[in-house]
GROMACS .gro file of N, CA and C in nm:
model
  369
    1UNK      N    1   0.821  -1.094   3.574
    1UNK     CA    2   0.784  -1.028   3.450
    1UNK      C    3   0.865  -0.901   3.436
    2UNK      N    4   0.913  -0.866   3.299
    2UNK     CA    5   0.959  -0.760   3.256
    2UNK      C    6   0.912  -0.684   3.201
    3UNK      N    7   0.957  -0.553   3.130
    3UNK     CA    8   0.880  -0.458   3.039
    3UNK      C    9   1.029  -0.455   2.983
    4UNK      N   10   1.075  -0.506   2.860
    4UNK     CA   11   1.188  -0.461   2.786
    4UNK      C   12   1.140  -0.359   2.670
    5UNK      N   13   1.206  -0.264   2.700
    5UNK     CA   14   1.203  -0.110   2.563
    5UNK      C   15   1.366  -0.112   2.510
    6UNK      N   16   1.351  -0.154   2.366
    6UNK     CA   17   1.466  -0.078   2.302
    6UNK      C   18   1.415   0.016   2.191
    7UNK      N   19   1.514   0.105   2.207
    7UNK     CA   20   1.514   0.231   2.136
    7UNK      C   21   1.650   0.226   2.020
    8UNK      N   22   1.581   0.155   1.884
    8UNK     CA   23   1.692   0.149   1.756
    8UNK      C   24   1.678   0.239   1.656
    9UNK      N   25   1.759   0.214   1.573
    9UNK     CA   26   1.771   0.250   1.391
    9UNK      C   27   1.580   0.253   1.357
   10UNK      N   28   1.511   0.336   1.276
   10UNK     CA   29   1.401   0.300   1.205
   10UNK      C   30   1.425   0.168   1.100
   11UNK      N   31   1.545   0.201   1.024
   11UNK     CA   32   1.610   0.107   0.922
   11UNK      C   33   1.631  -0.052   0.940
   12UNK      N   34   1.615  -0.040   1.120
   12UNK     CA   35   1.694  -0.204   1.161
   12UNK      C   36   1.559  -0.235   1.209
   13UNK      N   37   1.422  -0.214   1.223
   13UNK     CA   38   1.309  -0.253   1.298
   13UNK      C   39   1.275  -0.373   1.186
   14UNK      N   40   1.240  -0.395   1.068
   14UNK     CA   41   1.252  -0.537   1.002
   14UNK      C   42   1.362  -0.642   1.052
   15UNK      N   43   1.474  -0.600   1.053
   15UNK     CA   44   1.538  -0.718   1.176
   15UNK      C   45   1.539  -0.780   1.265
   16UNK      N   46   1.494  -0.667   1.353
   16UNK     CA   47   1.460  -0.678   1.501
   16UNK      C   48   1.368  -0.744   1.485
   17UNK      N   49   1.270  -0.762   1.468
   17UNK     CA   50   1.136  -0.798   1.434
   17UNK      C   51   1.135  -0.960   1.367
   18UNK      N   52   1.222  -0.937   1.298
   18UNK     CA   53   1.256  -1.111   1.238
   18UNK      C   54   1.367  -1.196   1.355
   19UNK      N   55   1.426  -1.103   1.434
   19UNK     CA   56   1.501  -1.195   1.514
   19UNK      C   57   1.414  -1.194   1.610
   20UNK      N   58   1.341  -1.126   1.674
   20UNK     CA   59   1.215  -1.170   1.824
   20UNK      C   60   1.151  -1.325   1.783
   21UNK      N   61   1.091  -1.224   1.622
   21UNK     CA   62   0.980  -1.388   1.560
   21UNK      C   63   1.028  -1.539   1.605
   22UNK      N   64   1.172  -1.493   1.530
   22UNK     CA   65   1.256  -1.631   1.522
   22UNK      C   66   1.299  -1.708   1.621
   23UNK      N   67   1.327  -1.588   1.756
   23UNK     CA   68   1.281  -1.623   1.927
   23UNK      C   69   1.168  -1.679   1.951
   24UNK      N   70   1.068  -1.633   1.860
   24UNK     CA   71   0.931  -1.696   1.941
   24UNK      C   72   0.854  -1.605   1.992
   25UNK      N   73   0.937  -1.477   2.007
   25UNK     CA   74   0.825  -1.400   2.045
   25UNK      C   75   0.788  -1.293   1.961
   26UNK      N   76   0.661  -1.252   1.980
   26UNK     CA   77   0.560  -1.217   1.885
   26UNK      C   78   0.451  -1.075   1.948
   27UNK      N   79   0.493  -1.065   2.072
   27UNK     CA   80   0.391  -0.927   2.117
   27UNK      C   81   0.500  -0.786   2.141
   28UNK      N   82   0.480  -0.745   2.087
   28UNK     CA   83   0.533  -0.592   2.120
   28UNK      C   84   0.449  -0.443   2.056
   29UNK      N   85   0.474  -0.361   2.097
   29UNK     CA   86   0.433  -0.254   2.066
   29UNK      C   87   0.556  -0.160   1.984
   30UNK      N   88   0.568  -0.053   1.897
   30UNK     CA   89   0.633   0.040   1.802
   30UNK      C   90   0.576   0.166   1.838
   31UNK      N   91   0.690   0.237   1.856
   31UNK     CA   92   0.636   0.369   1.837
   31UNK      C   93   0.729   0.475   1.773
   32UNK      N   94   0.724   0.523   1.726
   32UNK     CA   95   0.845   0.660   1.677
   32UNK      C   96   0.827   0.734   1.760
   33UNK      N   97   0.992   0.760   1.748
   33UNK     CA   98   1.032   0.865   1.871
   33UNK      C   99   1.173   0.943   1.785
   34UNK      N  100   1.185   1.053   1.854
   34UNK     CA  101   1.321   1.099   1.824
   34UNK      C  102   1.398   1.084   1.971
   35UNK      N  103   1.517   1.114   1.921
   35UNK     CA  104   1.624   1.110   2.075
   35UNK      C  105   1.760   1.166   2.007
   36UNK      N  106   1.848   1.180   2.146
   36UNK     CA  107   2.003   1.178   2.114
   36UNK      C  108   2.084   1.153   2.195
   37UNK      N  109   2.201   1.080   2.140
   37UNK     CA  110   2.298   1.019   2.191
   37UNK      C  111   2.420   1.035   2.175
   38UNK      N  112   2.484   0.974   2.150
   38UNK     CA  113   2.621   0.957   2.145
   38UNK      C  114   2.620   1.005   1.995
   39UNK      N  115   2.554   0.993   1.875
   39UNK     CA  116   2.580   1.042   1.783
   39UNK      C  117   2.545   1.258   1.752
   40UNK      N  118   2.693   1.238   1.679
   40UNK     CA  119   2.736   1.400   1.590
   40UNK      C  120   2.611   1.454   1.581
   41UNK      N  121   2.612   1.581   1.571
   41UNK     CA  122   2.490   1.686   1.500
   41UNK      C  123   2.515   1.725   1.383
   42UNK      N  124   2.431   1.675   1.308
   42UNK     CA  125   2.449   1.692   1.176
   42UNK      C  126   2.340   1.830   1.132
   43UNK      N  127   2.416   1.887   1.027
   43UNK     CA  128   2.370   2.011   0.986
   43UNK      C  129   2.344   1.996   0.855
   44UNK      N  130   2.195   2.065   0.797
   44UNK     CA  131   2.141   2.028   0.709
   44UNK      C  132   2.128   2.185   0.670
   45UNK      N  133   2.073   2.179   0.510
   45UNK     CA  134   2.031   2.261   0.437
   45UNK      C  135   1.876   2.272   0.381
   46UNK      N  136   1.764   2.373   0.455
   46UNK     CA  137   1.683   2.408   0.473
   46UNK      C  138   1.600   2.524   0.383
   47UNK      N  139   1.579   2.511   0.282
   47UNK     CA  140   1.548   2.648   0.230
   47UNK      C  141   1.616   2.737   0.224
   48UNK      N  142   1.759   2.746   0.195
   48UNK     CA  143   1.858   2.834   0.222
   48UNK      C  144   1.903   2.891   0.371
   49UNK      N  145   1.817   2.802   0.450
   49UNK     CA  146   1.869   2.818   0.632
   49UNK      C  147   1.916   2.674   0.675
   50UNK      N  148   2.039   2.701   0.698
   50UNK     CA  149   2.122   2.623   0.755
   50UNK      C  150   2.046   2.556   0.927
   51UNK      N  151   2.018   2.453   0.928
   51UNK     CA  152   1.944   2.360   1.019
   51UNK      C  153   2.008   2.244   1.102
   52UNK      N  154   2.072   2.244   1.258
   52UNK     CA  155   2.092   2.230   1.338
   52UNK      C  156   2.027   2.099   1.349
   53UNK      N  157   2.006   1.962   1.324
   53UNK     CA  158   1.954   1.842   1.349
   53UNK      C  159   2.004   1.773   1.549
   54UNK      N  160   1.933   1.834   1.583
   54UNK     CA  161   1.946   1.747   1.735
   54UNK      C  162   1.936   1.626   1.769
   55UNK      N  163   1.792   1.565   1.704
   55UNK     CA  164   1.774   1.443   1.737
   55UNK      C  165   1.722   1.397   1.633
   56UNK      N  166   1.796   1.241   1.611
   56UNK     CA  167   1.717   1.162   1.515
   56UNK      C  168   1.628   1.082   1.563
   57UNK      N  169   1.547   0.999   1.433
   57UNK     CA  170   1.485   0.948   1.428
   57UNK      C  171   1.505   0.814   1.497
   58UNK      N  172   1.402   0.795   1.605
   58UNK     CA  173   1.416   0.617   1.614
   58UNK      C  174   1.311   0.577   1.643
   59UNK      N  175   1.313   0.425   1.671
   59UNK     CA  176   1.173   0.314   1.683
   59UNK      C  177   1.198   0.267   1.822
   60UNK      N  178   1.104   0.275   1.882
   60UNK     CA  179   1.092   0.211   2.071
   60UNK      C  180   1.018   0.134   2.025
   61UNK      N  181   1.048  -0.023   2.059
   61UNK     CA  182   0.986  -0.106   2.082
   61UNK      C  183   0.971  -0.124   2.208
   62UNK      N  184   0.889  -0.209   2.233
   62UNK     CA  185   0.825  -0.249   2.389
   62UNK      C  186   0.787  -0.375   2.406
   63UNK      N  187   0.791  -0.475   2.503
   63UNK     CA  188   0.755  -0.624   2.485
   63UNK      C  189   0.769  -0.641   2.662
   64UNK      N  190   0.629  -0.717   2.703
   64UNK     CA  191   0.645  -0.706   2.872
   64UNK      C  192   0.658  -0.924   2.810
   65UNK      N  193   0.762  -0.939   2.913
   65UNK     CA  194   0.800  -1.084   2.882
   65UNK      C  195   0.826  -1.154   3.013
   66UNK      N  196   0.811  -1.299   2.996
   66UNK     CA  197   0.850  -1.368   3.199
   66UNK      C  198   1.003  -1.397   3.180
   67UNK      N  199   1.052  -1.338   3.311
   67UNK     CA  200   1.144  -1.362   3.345
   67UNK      C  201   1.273  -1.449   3.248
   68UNK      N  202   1.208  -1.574   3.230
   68UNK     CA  203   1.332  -1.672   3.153
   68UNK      C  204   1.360  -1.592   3.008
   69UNK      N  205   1.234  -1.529   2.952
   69UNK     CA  206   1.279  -1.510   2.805
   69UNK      C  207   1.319  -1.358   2.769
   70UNK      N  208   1.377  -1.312   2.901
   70UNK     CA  209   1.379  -1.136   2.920
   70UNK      C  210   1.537  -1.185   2.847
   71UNK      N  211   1.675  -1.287   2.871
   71UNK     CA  212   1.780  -1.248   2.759
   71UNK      C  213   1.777  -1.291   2.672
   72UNK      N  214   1.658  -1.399   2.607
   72UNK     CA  215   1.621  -1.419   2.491
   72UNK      C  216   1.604  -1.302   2.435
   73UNK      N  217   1.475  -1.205   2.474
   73UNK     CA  218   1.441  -1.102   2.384
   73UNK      C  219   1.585  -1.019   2.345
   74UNK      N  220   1.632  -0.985   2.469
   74UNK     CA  221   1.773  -0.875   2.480
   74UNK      C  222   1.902  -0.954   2.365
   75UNK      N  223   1.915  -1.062   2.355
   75UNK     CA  224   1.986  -1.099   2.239
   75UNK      C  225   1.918  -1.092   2.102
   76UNK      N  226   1.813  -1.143   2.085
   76UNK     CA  227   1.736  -1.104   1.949
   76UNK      C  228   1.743  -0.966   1.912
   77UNK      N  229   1.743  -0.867   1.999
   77UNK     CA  230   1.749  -0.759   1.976
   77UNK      C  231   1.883  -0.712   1.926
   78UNK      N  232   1.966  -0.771   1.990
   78UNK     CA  233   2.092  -0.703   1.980
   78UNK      C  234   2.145  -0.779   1.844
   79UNK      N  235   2.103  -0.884   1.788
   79UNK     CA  236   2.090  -0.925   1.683
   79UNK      C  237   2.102  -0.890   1.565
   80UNK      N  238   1.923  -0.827   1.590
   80UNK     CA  239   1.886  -0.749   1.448
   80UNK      C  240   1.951  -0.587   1.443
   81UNK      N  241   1.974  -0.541   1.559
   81UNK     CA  242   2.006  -0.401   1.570
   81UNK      C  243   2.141  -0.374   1.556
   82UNK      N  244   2.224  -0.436   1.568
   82UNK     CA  245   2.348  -0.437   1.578
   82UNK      C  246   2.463  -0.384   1.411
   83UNK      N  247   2.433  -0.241   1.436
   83UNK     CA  248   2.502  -0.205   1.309
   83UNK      C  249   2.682  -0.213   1.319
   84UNK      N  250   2.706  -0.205   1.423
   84UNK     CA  251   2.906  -0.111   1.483
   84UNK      C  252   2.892  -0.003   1.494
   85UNK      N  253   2.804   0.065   1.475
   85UNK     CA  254   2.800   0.188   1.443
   85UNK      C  255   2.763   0.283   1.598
   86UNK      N  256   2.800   0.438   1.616
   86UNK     CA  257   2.717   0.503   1.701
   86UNK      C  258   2.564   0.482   1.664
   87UNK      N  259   2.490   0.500   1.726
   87UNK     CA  260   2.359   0.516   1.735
   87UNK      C  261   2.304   0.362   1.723
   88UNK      N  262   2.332   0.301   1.717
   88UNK     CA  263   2.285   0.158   1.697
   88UNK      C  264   2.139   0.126   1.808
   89UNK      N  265   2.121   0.198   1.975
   89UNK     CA  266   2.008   0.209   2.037
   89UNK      C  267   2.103   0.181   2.179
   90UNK      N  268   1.945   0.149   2.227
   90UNK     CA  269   1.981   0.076   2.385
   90UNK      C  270   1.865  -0.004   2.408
   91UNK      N  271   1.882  -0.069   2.483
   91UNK     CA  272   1.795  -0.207   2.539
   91UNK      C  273   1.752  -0.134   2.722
   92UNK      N  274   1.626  -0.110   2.772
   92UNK     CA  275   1.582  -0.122   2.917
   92UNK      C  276   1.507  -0.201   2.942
   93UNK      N  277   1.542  -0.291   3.063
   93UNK     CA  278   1.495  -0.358   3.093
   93UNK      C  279   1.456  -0.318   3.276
   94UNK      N  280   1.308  -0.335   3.275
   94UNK     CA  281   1.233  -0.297   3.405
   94UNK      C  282   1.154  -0.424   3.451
   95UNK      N  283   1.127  -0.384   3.576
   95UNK     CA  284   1.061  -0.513   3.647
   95UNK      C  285   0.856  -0.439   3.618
   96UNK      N  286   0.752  -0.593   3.587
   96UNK     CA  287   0.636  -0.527   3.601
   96UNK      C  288   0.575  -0.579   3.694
   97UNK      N  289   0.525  -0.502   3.745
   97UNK     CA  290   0.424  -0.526   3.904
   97UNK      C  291   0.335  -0.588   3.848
   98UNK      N  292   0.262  -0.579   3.734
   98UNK     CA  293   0.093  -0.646   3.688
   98UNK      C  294   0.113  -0.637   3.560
   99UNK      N  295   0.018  -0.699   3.499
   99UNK     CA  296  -0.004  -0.689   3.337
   99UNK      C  297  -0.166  -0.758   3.353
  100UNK      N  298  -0.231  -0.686   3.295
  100UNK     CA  299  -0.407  -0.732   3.264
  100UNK      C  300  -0.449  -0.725   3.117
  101UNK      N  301  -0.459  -0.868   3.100
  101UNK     CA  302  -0.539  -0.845   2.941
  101UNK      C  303  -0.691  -0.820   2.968
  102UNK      N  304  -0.703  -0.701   2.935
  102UNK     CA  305  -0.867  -0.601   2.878
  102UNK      C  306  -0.948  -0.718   2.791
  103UNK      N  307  -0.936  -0.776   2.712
  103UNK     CA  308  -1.015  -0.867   2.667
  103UNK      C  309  -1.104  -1.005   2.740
  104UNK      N  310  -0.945  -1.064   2.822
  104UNK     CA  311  -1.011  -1.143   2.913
  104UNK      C  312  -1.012  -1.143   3.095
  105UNK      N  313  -0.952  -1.055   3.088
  105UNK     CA  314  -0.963  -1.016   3.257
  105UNK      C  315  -0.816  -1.081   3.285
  106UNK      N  316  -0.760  -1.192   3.198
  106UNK     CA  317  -0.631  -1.255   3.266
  106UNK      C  318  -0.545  -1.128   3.316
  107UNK      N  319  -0.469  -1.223   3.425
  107UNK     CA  320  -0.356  -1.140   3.487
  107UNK      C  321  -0.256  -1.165   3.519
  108UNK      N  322  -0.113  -1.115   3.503
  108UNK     CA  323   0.001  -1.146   3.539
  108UNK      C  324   0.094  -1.239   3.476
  109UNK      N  325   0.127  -1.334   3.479
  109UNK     CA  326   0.172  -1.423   3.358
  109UNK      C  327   0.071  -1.484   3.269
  110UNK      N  328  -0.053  -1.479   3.316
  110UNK     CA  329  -0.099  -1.548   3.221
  110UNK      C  330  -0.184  -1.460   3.109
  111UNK      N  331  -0.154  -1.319   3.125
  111UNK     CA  332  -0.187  -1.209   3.018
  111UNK      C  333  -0.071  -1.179   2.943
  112UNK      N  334   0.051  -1.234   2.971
  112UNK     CA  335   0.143  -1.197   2.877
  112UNK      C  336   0.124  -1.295   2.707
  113UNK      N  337   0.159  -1.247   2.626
  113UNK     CA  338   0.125  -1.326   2.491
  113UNK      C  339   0.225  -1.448   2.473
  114UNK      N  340   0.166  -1.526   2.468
  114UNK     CA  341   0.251  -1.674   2.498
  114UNK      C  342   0.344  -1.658   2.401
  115UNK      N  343   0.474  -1.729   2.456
  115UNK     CA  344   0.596  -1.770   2.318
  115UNK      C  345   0.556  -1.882   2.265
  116UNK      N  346   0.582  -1.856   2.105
  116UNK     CA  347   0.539  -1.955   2.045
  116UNK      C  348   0.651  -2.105   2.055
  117UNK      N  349   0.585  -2.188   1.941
  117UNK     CA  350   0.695  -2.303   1.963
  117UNK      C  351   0.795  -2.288   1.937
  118UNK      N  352   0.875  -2.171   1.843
  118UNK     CA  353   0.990  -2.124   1.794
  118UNK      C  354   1.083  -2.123   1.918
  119UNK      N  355   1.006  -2.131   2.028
  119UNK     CA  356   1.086  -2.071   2.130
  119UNK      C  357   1.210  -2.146   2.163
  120UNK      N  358   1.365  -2.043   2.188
  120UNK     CA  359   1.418  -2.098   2.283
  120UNK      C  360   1.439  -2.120   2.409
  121UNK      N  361   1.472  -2.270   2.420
  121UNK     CA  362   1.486  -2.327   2.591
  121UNK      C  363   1.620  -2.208   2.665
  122UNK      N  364   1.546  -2.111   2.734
  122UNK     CA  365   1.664  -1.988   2.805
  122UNK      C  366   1.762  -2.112   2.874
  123UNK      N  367   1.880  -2.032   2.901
  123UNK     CA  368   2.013  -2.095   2.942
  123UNK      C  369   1.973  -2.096   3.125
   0.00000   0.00000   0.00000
């Protein structure tokens, strides 16, 4: 089992989101975040004070997945996210010791949210 987090565009999360589906998979979590990277500092105009932008805006997704469909997810992702551009995100991928669904006590693979039939057969 994995825990894959990518950190994209706010703008590209309808993509992302339609290319997982279209994988088959269907559980993740969103959160807004800011960060910075490889992209310029852009300087804005503030009430007549000139404003220093550090970090933009982005969307962390999160999805704990088994093993076979961890470069499924990582291509869907790179999919929908994929502008050419700086800032386009990054993909982490971690190993998970446990996963417990709170509803039914399941554990470990069998608390992860099943892929649907969409799914593809991993290489």
């Amino acid at each position: 089992m994995k825990l894959v987090t990518a950190v994209i565009r706010p703008e590209r999360v309808q993509q992302v989101k339609e290319a997982l589906f279209q994988s088959g998979i269907s559980g993740m979590t969103l959160s807004r975040v800011s960060g910075h990277g490889g992209e310029q500092e852009i300087v804005e105009h503030y009430r007549g004070t000139r404003v220093m932008v550090e970090f933009r805006d982005k969307v962390e997704i999160r999805m704990a997945v088994s093993e076979p469909f961890v470069q499924v997810a990582i291509d869907a992702i790179c999919r929908g996210a994929r502008t050419g551009e700086v800032g386009d995100g990054k993909i982490f991928v971690q190993p998970l010791e446990r996963v417990y669904r709170i509803r039914t006590g399941e554990e470990d693979q069998a608390a992860l949210t099943p892929v649907t039939e969409k799914k593809l057969t991993p290489a």
